[in-house]
Amino acid sequence: MKALLNHPWNISEQEAIQLQQELALRVIHEDCEIPVHYVAGVDVAYSKHSGKLFAAVVILKSDSLELIESVTVEDTEQFPYIPGLFSFRELPPVIKAFEKLQITPQLVVCDGQGVAHPRRFGLASHLGVLLDIPTIGCGKTKLIGDFEEPDLKRGAHAPLIDHGEEIGSVLRTQEGIKPIFVSVGHRISLATAREWVLKLSLRYRLPETTRQADHLVKMALAGRDC
């Protein structure tokens, strides 16, 4: 699975910001009418001892959440640590991991933000636009925006607002557990993104896609940092 849109990664901070602003105009906030049989999860981890980073992509069956394929990639950092520009550090190895997949997913859930981003173009949106695939941003913490705490029951949600614009949802995936932050990545509506995150979070706070990708990338990192 290859990116349909390519751009340089080794660019300046200002060039990266300008590129985000340009590509944000391509984000589609409507559902893609394609049946979802396979869902991908994405995560990235950094080595404490070198400039290496590790990306993992897992593929789960959408009905049973069975893990059927996984890929890890080791890469070297190409972009500095700058808040709001994480995708320029993390996506190069993620794209390489997608190129190794044998199975093509119809939806990708990212451990990060989509349009809940200062320039409405977080990692999930960036990946979705490059691959031209439906993506969801699912963050453990808030990047920007204000919200009121949702009800404690599973499935309760509240709007995440930035300057009067709804940029995502604060979603309670398990009763009485801290909510997570869901936003449109690309080619999906916010309501459908919430539905998918709940469907993928049957037992735990985080979607199974994120949990599986996180476990895989930590295993890869441990194997190299030990």
Short mmCIF file of C-alpha atoms in Angstrom, two decimals:
data_model
loop_
_atom_site.label_atom_id
_atom_site.label_comp_id
_atom_site.label_asym_id
_atom_site.label_seq_id
_atom_site.Cartn_x
_atom_site.Cartn_y
_atom_site.Cartn_z
CA MET A 1 0.00 0.00 0.00
CA LYS A 2 1.71 3.15 -1.23
CA ALA A 3 1.11 6.84 -0.66
CA LEU A 4 -0.76 8.49 -3.52
CA LEU A 5 0.62 11.90 -2.57
CA ASN A 6 4.27 12.52 -1.73
CA HIS A 7 6.20 15.51 -0.40
CA PRO A 8 9.66 16.13 1.14
CA TRP A 9 10.07 15.38 4.86
CA ASN A 10 13.40 17.08 5.53
CA ILE A 11 12.08 20.65 5.49
CA SER A 12 12.13 23.67 7.79
CA GLU A 13 9.59 24.35 10.52
CA GLN A 14 7.99 27.17 8.53
CA GLU A 15 7.81 25.03 5.39
CA ALA A 16 6.15 22.26 7.41
CA ILE A 17 3.55 24.67 8.81
CA GLN A 18 2.81 26.01 5.34
CA LEU A 19 2.45 22.47 4.00
CA GLN A 20 0.01 21.60 6.78
CA GLN A 21 -2.08 24.65 5.94
CA GLU A 22 -2.18 23.69 2.27
CA LEU A 23 -2.92 19.99 2.78
CA ALA A 24 -5.59 20.72 5.43
CA LEU A 25 -7.75 22.03 2.60
CA ARG A 26 -7.86 18.49 1.18
CA VAL A 27 -9.33 16.88 4.29
CA ILE A 28 -12.80 15.39 3.71
CA HIS A 29 -15.18 15.37 6.68
CA GLU A 30 -17.75 13.04 5.10
CA ASP A 31 -18.08 9.27 5.23
CA CYS A 32 -16.53 7.13 2.53
CA GLU A 33 -19.18 4.66 1.37
CA ILE A 34 -16.87 1.63 1.33
CA PRO A 35 -17.53 -1.41 3.56
CA VAL A 36 -14.91 -1.75 6.29
CA HIS A 37 -13.60 -5.30 6.57
CA TYR A 38 -10.13 -4.50 7.92
CA VAL A 39 -9.11 -1.77 10.36
CA ALA A 40 -5.52 -0.67 10.86
CA GLY A 41 -3.90 0.69 14.00
CA VAL A 42 -0.78 2.88 13.98
CA ASP A 43 1.72 3.77 16.68
CA VAL A 44 5.31 5.10 16.90
CA ALA A 45 7.91 4.83 19.68
CA TYR A 46 11.29 6.49 20.14
CA SER A 47 14.55 4.98 21.30
CA LYS A 48 16.02 6.55 24.46
CA HIS A 49 19.56 5.70 23.39
CA SER A 50 19.70 6.82 19.77
CA GLY A 51 17.95 8.81 17.06
CA LYS A 52 15.98 5.73 16.04
CA LEU A 53 12.23 5.42 16.02
CA PHE A 54 9.96 2.45 15.45
CA ALA A 55 6.61 2.41 13.68
CA ALA A 56 4.01 -0.34 13.91
CA VAL A 57 0.92 -1.02 11.83
CA VAL A 58 -1.54 -3.74 12.78
CA ILE A 59 -4.50 -5.02 10.78
CA LEU A 60 -7.59 -6.32 12.60
CA LYS A 61 -10.77 -7.84 11.25
CA SER A 62 -13.50 -5.30 11.79
CA ASP A 63 -16.07 -7.81 13.06
CA SER A 64 -14.03 -10.03 15.39
CA LEU A 65 -11.09 -7.66 16.08
CA GLU A 66 -8.79 -10.59 15.32
CA LEU A 67 -5.22 -9.57 14.57
CA ILE A 68 -4.37 -10.84 11.08
CA GLU A 69 -1.28 -8.87 10.04
CA SER A 70 1.38 -6.69 11.66
CA VAL A 71 4.43 -4.79 10.42
CA THR A 72 7.18 -2.89 12.23
CA VAL A 73 9.76 -0.55 10.72
CA GLU A 74 12.89 0.93 12.24
CA ASP A 75 13.92 4.36 10.96
CA THR A 76 16.04 7.39 11.79
CA GLU A 77 14.56 10.71 12.92
CA GLN A 78 14.44 13.26 10.10
CA PHE A 79 12.61 16.13 11.80
CA PRO A 80 13.06 17.82 15.21
CA TYR A 81 10.64 17.54 18.12
CA ILE A 82 8.22 20.44 17.56
CA PRO A 83 4.70 20.41 19.04
CA GLY A 84 2.07 20.44 16.31
CA LEU A 85 4.47 18.96 13.76
CA PHE A 86 4.79 15.40 15.09
CA SER A 87 3.61 13.90 11.81
CA PHE A 88 6.82 15.07 10.11
CA ARG A 89 8.80 12.94 12.59
CA GLU A 90 6.52 9.94 12.72
CA LEU A 91 4.96 9.44 9.31
CA PRO A 92 8.06 8.52 7.26
CA PRO A 93 8.43 5.13 9.02
CA VAL A 94 4.65 4.70 9.16
CA ILE A 95 4.43 5.12 5.38
CA LYS A 96 7.22 2.54 5.00
CA ALA A 97 5.28 0.14 7.20
CA PHE A 98 2.14 0.56 5.09
CA GLU A 99 4.18 -0.26 1.99
CA LYS A 100 5.00 -3.67 3.50
CA LEU A 101 1.39 -4.66 4.21
CA GLN A 102 -0.12 -7.55 2.31
CA ILE A 103 -3.68 -6.66 3.34
CA THR A 104 -5.20 -3.27 2.51
CA PRO A 105 -7.32 -1.78 5.32
CA GLN A 106 -10.40 0.34 4.67
CA LEU A 107 -9.96 2.41 7.85
CA VAL A 108 -7.00 3.54 9.96
CA VAL A 109 -7.14 4.57 13.63
CA CYS A 110 -4.14 6.68 14.66
CA ASP A 111 -2.75 7.24 18.13
CA GLY A 112 -2.84 11.01 17.72
CA GLN A 113 -4.92 13.90 16.47
CA GLY A 114 -6.82 14.52 13.27
CA VAL A 115 -8.42 17.92 12.77
CA ALA A 116 -8.23 18.56 16.54
CA HIS A 117 -5.04 20.43 15.78
CA PRO A 118 -4.07 24.12 15.59
CA ARG A 119 -3.99 23.96 11.78
CA ARG A 120 -6.66 21.24 11.55
CA PHE A 121 -4.07 18.81 10.22
CA GLY A 122 -2.72 16.40 12.79
CA LEU A 123 -1.05 13.06 12.11
CA ALA A 124 -4.30 11.22 11.33
CA SER A 125 -5.31 13.80 8.73
CA HIS A 126 -1.80 13.88 7.26
CA LEU A 127 -1.73 10.09 6.87
CA GLY A 128 -5.26 9.98 5.47
CA VAL A 129 -4.54 12.59 2.81
CA LEU A 130 -1.27 10.94 1.75
CA LEU A 131 -2.81 7.46 1.50
CA ASP A 132 -6.25 8.72 0.45
CA ILE A 133 -7.87 6.46 3.05
CA PRO A 134 -10.41 7.04 5.85
CA THR A 135 -8.58 7.82 9.10
CA ILE A 136 -9.54 8.65 12.67
CA GLY A 137 -7.54 10.64 15.19
CA CYS A 138 -7.77 9.07 18.65
CA GLY A 139 -5.66 10.83 21.25
CA LYS A 140 -5.12 9.92 24.90
CA THR A 141 -4.78 13.61 25.75
CA LYS A 142 -6.05 16.91 24.40
CA LEU A 143 -3.87 19.01 22.12
CA ILE A 144 -6.15 22.05 21.85
CA GLY A 145 -9.75 23.00 22.56
CA ASP A 146 -12.18 23.32 25.45
CA PHE A 147 -14.85 20.89 26.61
CA GLU A 148 -17.22 19.99 29.40
CA GLU A 149 -16.74 16.58 30.99
CA PRO A 150 -19.12 14.02 29.39
CA ASP A 151 -21.41 11.79 31.43
CA LEU A 152 -19.72 8.85 33.17
CA LYS A 153 -21.51 6.16 31.15
CA ARG A 154 -19.90 4.36 28.22
CA GLY A 155 -20.62 6.11 24.92
CA ALA A 156 -21.20 9.53 26.47
CA HIS A 157 -19.49 12.32 24.58
CA ALA A 158 -19.07 16.08 24.58
CA PRO A 159 -17.93 18.45 21.83
CA LEU A 160 -14.32 19.61 21.75
CA ILE A 161 -14.42 23.29 20.78
CA ASP A 162 -11.71 25.62 19.50
CA HIS A 163 -12.59 29.24 18.70
CA GLY A 164 -16.27 28.33 18.29
CA GLU A 165 -15.58 25.38 15.98
CA GLU A 166 -16.29 21.76 16.91
CA ILE A 167 -13.01 20.01 16.15
CA GLY A 168 -13.66 16.67 17.81
CA SER A 169 -15.41 14.70 20.53
CA VAL A 170 -14.45 13.89 24.10
CA LEU A 171 -15.62 10.27 24.26
CA ARG A 172 -16.11 7.99 27.26
CA THR A 173 -15.25 4.49 26.04
CA GLN A 174 -15.65 2.77 29.41
CA GLU A 175 -17.91 3.69 32.32
CA GLY A 176 -16.18 5.87 34.89
CA ILE A 177 -12.86 5.87 33.01
CA LYS A 178 -11.10 8.96 31.65
CA PRO A 179 -12.39 9.92 28.18
CA ILE A 180 -10.33 10.00 25.01
CA PHE A 181 -10.23 12.60 22.24
CA VAL A 182 -11.65 11.59 18.86
CA SER A 183 -11.47 13.67 15.71
CA VAL A 184 -11.89 13.35 11.97
CA GLY A 185 -8.75 12.32 10.17
CA HIS A 186 -9.90 12.10 6.57
CA ARG A 187 -12.87 10.76 4.59
CA ILE A 188 -15.04 10.14 7.65
CA SER A 189 -17.59 12.06 9.69
CA LEU A 190 -17.14 12.79 13.38
CA ALA A 191 -20.23 10.75 14.30
CA THR A 192 -18.95 7.72 12.41
CA ALA A 193 -15.49 8.16 13.93
CA ARG A 194 -17.05 7.99 17.41
CA GLU A 195 -19.01 4.87 16.47
CA TRP A 196 -15.88 3.11 15.26
CA VAL A 197 -13.83 4.03 18.31
CA LEU A 198 -16.56 2.66 20.59
CA LYS A 199 -16.81 -0.51 18.52
CA LEU A 200 -13.06 -1.00 18.79
CA SER A 201 -13.01 -0.29 22.55
CA LEU A 202 -15.06 -3.17 23.87
CA ARG A 203 -13.09 -3.83 27.07
CA TYR A 204 -10.52 -1.10 27.52
CA ARG A 205 -10.22 2.69 27.41
CA LEU A 206 -8.26 2.65 24.16
CA PRO A 207 -9.30 1.03 20.86
CA GLU A 208 -7.94 -2.44 20.27
CA THR A 209 -6.14 -1.12 17.19
CA THR A 210 -4.15 1.30 19.35
CA ARG A 211 -3.50 -1.29 22.05
CA GLN A 212 -2.19 -3.85 19.57
CA ALA A 213 -0.01 -1.32 17.72
CA ASP A 214 1.34 0.05 21.01
CA HIS A 215 2.26 -3.44 22.22
CA LEU A 216 3.98 -4.28 18.94
CA VAL A 217 6.06 -1.12 18.79
CA LYS A 218 7.12 -1.48 22.43
CA MET A 219 8.26 -5.05 21.74
CA ALA A 220 10.29 -3.84 18.76
CA LEU A 221 11.81 -1.03 20.82
CA ALA A 222 12.66 -3.34 23.72
CA GLY A 223 14.40 -5.70 21.36
CA ARG A 224 16.74 -2.97 20.17
CA ASP A 225 17.21 -0.99 23.40
CA CYS A 226 18.01 -3.95 25.64
#
